[in-house]
Short mmCIF file of N, CA and C in Angstrom, two decimals:
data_model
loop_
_atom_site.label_atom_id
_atom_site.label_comp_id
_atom_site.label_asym_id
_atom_site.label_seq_id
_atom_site.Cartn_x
_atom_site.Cartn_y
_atom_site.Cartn_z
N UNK N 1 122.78 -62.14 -187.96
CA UNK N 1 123.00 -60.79 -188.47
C UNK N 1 122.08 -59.83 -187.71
N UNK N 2 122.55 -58.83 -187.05
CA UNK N 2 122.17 -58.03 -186.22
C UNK N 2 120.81 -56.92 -187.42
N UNK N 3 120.06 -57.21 -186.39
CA UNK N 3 118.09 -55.76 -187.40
C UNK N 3 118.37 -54.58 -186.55
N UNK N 4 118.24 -53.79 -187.32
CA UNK N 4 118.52 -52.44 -186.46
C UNK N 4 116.79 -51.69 -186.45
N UNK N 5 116.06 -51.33 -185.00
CA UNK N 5 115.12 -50.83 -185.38
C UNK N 5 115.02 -49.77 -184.54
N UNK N 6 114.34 -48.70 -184.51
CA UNK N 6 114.02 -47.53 -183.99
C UNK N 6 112.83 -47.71 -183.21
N UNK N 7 113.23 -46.83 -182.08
CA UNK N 7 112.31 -46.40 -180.92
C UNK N 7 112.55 -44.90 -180.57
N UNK N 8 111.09 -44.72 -179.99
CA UNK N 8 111.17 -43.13 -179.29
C UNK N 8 110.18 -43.75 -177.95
N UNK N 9 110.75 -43.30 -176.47
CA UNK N 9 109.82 -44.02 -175.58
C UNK N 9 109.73 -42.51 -175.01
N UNK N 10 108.28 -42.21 -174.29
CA UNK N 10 107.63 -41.00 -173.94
C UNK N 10 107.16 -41.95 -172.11
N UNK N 11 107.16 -40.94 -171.79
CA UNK N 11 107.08 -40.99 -170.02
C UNK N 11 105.60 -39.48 -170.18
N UNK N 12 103.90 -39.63 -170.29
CA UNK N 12 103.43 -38.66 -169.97
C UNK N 12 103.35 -37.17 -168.84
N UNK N 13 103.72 -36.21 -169.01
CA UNK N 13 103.97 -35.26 -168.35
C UNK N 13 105.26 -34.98 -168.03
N UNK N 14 106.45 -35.63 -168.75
CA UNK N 14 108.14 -35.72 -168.50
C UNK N 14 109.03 -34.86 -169.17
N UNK N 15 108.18 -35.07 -170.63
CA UNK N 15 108.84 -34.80 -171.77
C UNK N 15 107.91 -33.85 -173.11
N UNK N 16 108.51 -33.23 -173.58
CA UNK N 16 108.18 -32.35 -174.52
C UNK N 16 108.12 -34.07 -175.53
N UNK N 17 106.80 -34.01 -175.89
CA UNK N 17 107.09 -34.84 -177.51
C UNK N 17 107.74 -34.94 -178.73
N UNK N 18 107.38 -33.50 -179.05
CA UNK N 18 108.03 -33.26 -180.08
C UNK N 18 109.74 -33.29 -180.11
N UNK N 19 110.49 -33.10 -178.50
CA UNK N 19 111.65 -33.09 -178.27
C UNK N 19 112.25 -34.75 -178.52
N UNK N 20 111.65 -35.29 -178.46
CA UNK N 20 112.13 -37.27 -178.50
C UNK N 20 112.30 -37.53 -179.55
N UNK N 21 113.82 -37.72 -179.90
CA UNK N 21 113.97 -38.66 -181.44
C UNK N 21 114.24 -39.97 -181.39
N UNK N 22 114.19 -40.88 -181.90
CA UNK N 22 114.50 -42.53 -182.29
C UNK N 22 115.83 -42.40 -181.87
N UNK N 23 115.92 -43.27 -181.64
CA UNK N 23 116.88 -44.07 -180.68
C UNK N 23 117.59 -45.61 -181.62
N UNK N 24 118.25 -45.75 -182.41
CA UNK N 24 118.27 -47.10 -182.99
C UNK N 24 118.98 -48.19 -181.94
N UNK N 25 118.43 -49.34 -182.46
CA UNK N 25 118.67 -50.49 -181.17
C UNK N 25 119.29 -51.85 -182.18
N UNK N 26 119.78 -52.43 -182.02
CA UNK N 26 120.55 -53.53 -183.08
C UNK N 26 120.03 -55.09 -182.10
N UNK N 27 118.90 -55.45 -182.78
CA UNK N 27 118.63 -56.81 -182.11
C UNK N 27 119.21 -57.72 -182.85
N UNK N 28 118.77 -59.38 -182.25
CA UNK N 28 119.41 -60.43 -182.93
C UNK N 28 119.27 -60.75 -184.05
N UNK N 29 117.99 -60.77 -183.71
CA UNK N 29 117.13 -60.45 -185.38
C UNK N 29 115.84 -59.63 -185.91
N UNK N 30 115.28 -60.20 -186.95
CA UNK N 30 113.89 -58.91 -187.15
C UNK N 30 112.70 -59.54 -186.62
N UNK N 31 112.48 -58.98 -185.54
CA UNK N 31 110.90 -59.34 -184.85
C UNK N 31 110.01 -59.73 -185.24
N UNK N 32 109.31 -60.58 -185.75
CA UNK N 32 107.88 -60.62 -186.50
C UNK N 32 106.75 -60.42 -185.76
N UNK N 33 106.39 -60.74 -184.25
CA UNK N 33 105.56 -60.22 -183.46
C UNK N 33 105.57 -59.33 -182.24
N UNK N 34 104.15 -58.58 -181.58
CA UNK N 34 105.08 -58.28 -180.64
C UNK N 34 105.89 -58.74 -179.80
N UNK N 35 105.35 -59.84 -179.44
CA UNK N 35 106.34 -60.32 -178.25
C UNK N 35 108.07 -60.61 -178.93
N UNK N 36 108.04 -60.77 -179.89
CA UNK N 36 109.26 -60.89 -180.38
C UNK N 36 110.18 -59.74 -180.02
N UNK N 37 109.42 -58.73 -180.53
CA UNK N 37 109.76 -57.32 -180.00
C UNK N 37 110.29 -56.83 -178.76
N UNK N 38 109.29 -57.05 -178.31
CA UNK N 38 109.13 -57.02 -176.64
C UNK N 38 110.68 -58.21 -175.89
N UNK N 39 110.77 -59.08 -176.40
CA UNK N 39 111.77 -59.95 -176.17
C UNK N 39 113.08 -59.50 -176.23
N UNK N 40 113.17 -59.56 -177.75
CA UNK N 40 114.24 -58.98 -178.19
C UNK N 40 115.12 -57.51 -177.29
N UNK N 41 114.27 -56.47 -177.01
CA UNK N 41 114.41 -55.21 -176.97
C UNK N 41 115.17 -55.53 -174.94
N UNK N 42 114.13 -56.46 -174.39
CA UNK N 42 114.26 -56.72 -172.98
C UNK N 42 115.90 -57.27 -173.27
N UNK N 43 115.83 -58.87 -173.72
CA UNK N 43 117.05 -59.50 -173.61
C UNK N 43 118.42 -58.29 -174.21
N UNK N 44 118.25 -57.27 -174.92
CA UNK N 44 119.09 -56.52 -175.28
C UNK N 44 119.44 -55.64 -174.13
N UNK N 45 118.15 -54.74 -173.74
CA UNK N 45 118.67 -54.13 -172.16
C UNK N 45 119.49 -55.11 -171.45
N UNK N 46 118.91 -55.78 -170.70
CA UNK N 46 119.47 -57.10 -169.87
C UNK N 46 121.31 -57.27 -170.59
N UNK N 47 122.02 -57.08 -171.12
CA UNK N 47 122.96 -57.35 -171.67
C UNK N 47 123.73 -55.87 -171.53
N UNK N 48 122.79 -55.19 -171.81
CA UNK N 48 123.99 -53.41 -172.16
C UNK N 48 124.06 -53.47 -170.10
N UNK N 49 122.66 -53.79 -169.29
CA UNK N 49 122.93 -52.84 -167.68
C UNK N 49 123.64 -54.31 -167.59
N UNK N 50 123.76 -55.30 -167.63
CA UNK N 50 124.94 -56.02 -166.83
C UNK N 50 126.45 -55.53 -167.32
N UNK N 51 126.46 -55.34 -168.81
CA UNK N 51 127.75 -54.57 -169.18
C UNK N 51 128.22 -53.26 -168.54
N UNK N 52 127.36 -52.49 -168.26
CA UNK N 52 127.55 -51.30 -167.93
C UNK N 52 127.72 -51.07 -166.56
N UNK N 53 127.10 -52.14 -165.81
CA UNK N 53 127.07 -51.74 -164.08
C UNK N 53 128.13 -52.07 -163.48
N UNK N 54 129.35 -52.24 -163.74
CA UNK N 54 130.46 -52.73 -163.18
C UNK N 54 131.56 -51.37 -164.05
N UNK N 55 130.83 -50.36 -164.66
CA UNK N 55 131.64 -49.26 -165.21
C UNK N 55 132.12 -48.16 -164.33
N UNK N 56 131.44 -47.87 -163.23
CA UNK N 56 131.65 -47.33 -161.82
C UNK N 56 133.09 -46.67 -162.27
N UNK N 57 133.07 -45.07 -162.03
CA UNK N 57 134.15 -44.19 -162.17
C UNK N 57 134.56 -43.53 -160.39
N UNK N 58 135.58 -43.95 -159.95
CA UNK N 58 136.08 -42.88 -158.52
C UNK N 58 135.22 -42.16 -158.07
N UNK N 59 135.24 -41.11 -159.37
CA UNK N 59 134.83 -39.93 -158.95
C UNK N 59 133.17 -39.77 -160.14
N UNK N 60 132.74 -39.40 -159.69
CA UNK N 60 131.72 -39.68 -160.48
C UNK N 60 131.39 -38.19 -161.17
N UNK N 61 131.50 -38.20 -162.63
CA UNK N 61 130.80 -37.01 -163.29
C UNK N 61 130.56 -37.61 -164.63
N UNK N 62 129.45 -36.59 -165.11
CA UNK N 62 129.34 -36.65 -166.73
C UNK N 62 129.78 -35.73 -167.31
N UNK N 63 130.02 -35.77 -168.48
CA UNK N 63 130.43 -34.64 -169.42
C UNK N 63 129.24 -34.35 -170.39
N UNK N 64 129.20 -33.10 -170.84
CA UNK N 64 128.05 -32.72 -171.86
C UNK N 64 127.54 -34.09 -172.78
N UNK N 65 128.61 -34.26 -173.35
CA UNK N 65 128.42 -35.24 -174.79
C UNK N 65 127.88 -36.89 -173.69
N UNK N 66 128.18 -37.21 -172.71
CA UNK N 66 127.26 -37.79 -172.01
C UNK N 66 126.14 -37.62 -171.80
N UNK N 67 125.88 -36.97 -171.09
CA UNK N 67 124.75 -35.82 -170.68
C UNK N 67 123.64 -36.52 -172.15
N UNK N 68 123.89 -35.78 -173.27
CA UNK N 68 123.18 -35.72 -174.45
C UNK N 68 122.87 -36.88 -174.99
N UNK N 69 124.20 -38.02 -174.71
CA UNK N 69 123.46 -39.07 -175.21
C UNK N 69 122.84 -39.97 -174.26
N UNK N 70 123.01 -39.59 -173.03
CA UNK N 70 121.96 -40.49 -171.90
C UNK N 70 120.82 -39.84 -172.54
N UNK N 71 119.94 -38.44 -172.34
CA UNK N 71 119.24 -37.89 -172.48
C UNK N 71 118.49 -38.60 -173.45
N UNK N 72 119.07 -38.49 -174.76
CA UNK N 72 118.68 -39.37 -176.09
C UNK N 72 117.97 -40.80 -175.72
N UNK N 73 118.59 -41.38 -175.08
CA UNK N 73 118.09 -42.72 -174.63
C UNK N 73 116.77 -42.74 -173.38
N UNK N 74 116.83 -41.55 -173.55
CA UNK N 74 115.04 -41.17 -172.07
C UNK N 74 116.11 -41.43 -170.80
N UNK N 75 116.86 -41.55 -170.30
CA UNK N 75 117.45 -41.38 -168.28
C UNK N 75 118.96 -41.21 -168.76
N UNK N 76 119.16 -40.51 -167.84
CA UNK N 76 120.49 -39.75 -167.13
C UNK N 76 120.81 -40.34 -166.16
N UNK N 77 122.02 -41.16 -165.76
CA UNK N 77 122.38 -41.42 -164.29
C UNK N 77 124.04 -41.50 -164.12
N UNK N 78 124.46 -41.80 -163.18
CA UNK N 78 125.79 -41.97 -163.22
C UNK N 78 126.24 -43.19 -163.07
N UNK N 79 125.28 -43.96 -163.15
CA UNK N 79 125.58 -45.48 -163.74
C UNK N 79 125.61 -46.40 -162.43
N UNK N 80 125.99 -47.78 -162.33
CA UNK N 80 125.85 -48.37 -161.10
C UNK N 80 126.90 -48.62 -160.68
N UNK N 81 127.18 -49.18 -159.62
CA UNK N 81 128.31 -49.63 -159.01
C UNK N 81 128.05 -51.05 -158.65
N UNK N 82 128.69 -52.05 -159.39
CA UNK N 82 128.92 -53.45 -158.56
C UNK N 82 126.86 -53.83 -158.43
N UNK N 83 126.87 -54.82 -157.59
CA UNK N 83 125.35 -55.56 -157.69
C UNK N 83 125.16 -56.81 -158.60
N UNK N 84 124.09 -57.26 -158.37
CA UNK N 84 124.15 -58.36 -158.73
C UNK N 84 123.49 -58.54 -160.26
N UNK N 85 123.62 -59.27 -161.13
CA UNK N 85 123.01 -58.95 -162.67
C UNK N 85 121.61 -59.10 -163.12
N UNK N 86 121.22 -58.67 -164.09
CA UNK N 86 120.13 -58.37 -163.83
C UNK N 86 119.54 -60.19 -164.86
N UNK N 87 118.68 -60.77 -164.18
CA UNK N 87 118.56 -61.83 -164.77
C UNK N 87 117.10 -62.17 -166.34
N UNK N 88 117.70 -62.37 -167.15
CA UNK N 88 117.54 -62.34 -168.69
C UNK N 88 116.07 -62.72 -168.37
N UNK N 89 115.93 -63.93 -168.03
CA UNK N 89 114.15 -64.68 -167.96
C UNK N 89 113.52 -63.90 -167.14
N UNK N 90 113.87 -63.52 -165.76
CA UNK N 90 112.99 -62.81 -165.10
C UNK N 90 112.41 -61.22 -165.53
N UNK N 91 113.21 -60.92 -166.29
CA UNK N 91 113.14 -59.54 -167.01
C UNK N 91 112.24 -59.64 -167.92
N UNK N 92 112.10 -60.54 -169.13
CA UNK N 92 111.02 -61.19 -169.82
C UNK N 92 109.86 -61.30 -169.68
N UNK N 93 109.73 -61.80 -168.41
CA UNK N 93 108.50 -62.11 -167.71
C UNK N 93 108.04 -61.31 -167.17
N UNK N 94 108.90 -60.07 -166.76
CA UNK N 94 108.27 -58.64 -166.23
C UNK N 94 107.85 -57.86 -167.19
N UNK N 95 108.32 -57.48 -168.52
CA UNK N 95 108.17 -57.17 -169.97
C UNK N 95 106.79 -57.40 -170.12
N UNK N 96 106.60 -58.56 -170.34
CA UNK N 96 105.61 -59.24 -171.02
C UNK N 96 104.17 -59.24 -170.18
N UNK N 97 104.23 -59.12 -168.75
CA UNK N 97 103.78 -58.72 -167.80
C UNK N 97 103.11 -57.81 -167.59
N UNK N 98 103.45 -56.68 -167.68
CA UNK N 98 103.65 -55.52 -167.93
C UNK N 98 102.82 -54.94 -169.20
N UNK N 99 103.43 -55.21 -170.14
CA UNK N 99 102.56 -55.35 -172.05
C UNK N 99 101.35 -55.63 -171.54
N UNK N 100 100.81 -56.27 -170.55
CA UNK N 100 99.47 -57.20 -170.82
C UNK N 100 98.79 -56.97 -169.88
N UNK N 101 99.61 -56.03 -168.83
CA UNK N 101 98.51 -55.08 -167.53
C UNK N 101 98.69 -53.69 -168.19
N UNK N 102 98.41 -53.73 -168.99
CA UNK N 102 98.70 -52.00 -169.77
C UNK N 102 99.37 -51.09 -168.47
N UNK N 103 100.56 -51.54 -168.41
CA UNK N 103 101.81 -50.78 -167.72
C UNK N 103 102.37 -49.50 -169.19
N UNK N 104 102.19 -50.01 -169.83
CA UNK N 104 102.73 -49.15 -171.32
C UNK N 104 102.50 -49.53 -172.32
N UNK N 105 102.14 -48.86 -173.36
CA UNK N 105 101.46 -49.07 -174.76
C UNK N 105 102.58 -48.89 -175.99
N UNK N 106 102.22 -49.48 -176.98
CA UNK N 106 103.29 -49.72 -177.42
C UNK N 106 102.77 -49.49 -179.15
N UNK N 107 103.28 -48.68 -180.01
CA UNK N 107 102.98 -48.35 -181.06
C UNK N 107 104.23 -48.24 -182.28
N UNK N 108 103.55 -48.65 -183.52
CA UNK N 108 104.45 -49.55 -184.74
C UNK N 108 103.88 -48.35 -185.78
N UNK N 109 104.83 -46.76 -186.11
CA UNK N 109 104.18 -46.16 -186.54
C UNK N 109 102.84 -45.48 -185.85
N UNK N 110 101.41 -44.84 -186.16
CA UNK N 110 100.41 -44.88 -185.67
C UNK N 110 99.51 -45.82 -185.42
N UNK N 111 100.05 -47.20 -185.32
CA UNK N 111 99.16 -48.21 -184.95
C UNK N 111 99.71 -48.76 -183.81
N UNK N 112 98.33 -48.80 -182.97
CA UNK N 112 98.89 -49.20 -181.49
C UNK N 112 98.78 -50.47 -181.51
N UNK N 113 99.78 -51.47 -180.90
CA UNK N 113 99.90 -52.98 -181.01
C UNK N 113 99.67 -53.34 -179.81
N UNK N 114 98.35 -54.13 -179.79
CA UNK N 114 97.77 -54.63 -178.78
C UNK N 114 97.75 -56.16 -177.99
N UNK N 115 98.09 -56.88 -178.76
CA UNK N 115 98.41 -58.53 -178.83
C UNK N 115 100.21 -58.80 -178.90
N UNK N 116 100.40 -59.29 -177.90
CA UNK N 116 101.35 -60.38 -178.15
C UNK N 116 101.92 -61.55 -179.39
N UNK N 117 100.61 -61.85 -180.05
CA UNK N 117 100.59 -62.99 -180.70
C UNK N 117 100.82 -61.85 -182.28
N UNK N 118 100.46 -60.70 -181.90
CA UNK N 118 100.27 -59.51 -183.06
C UNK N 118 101.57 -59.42 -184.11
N UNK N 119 101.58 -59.56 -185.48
CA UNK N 119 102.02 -59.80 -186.22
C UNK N 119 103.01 -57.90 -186.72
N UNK N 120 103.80 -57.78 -186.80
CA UNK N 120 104.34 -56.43 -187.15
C UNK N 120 104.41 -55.97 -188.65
N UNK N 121 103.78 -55.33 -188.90
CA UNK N 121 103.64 -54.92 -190.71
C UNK N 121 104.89 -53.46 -190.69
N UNK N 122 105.75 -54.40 -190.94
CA UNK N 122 107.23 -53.77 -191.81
C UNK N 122 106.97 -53.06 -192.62
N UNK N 123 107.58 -51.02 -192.72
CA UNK N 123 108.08 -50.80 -193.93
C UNK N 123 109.25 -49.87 -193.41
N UNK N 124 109.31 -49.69 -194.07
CA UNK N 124 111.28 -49.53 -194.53
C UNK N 124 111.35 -47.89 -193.59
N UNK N 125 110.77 -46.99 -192.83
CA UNK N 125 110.84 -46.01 -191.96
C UNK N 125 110.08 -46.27 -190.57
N UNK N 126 109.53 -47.64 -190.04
CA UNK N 126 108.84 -47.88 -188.79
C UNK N 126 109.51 -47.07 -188.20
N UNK N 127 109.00 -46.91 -186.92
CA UNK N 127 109.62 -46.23 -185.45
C UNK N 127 108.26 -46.46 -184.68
N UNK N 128 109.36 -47.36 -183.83
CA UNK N 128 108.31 -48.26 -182.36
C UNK N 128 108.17 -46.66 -181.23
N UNK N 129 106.99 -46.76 -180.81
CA UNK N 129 106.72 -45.61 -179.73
C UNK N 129 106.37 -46.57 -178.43
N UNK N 130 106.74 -46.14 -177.34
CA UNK N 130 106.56 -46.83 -176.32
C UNK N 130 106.14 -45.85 -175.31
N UNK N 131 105.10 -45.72 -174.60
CA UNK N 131 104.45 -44.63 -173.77
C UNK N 131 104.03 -45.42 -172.50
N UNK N 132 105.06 -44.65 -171.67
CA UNK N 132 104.58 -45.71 -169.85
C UNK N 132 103.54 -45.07 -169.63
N UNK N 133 102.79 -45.27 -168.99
CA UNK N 133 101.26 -45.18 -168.57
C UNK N 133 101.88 -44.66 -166.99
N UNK N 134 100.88 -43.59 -167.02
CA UNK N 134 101.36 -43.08 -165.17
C UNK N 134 99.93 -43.24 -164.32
N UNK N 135 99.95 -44.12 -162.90
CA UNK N 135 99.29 -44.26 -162.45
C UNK N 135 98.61 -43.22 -161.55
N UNK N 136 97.16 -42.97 -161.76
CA UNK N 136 96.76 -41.50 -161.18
C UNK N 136 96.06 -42.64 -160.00
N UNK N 137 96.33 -41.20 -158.80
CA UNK N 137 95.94 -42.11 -157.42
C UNK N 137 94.21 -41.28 -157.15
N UNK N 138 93.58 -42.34 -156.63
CA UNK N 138 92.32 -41.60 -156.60
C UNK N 138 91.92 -41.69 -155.14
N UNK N 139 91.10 -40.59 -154.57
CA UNK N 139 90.27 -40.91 -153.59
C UNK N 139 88.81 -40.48 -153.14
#
């Protein structure tokens, strides 16, 4: 039976904050840790861009009501053409990877979830925040 949970993901300096609403996502099931999370949310991408990359239109445009709901989801594109799929384990392992070189931080409500092994305290309005970290170049 499919868990439906909410996300809002922020890109620093991209996006107005206050402009980002939740996003609901329908996993396999209900996460109990992060990595469950983190799993879940990956193996779900991994499934919509192999579905979607073989959607390739002639002519390529969006329409508003596109437009709005790419937007909603944080990227706009005109989608892919053909390529090869994107593979489920290796994606995982970049995820998780990633989580644990603070590539992006990841928050359950106002509590930032720091561990993998980290246990998720459920209530009935969560919304996961996910904030990529932008690398400042120094010299």
């Amino acid at each position: 039976m499919p868990f439906t949970i909410y996300v809002q993901m922020k890109k620093p300096g991209r996006q107005k904050y206050a402009d980002i609403q939740p996003v609901p996502f329908a996993l396999d099931e209900k996460p109990q840790t992060v990595r469950d999370l983190l799993v879940g949310l990956t193996k779900l991408g991994v499934r919509q861009y192999n579905a979607r990359k073989d959607e390739g239109q002639i002519l390529a445009y969006l329409t508003r009501e596109e437009i709005e709901a790419q937007a909603e989801r944080g990227k706009v594109s005109f989608g892919l053409r053909g390529g090869a799929d994107a593979v489920e384990d290796s994606a995982v392992a970049n995820t998780l990877q990633c989580f644990e070189d603070g590539i992006y931080r990841v928050f359950a409500g106002g509590e930032e979830l720091t561990e993998l092994s980290g246990e998720i305290a459920w209530t009935d309005d969560l919304v996961f925040t996910f904030i990529r970290l932008t690398m400042l170049a120094g010299g």
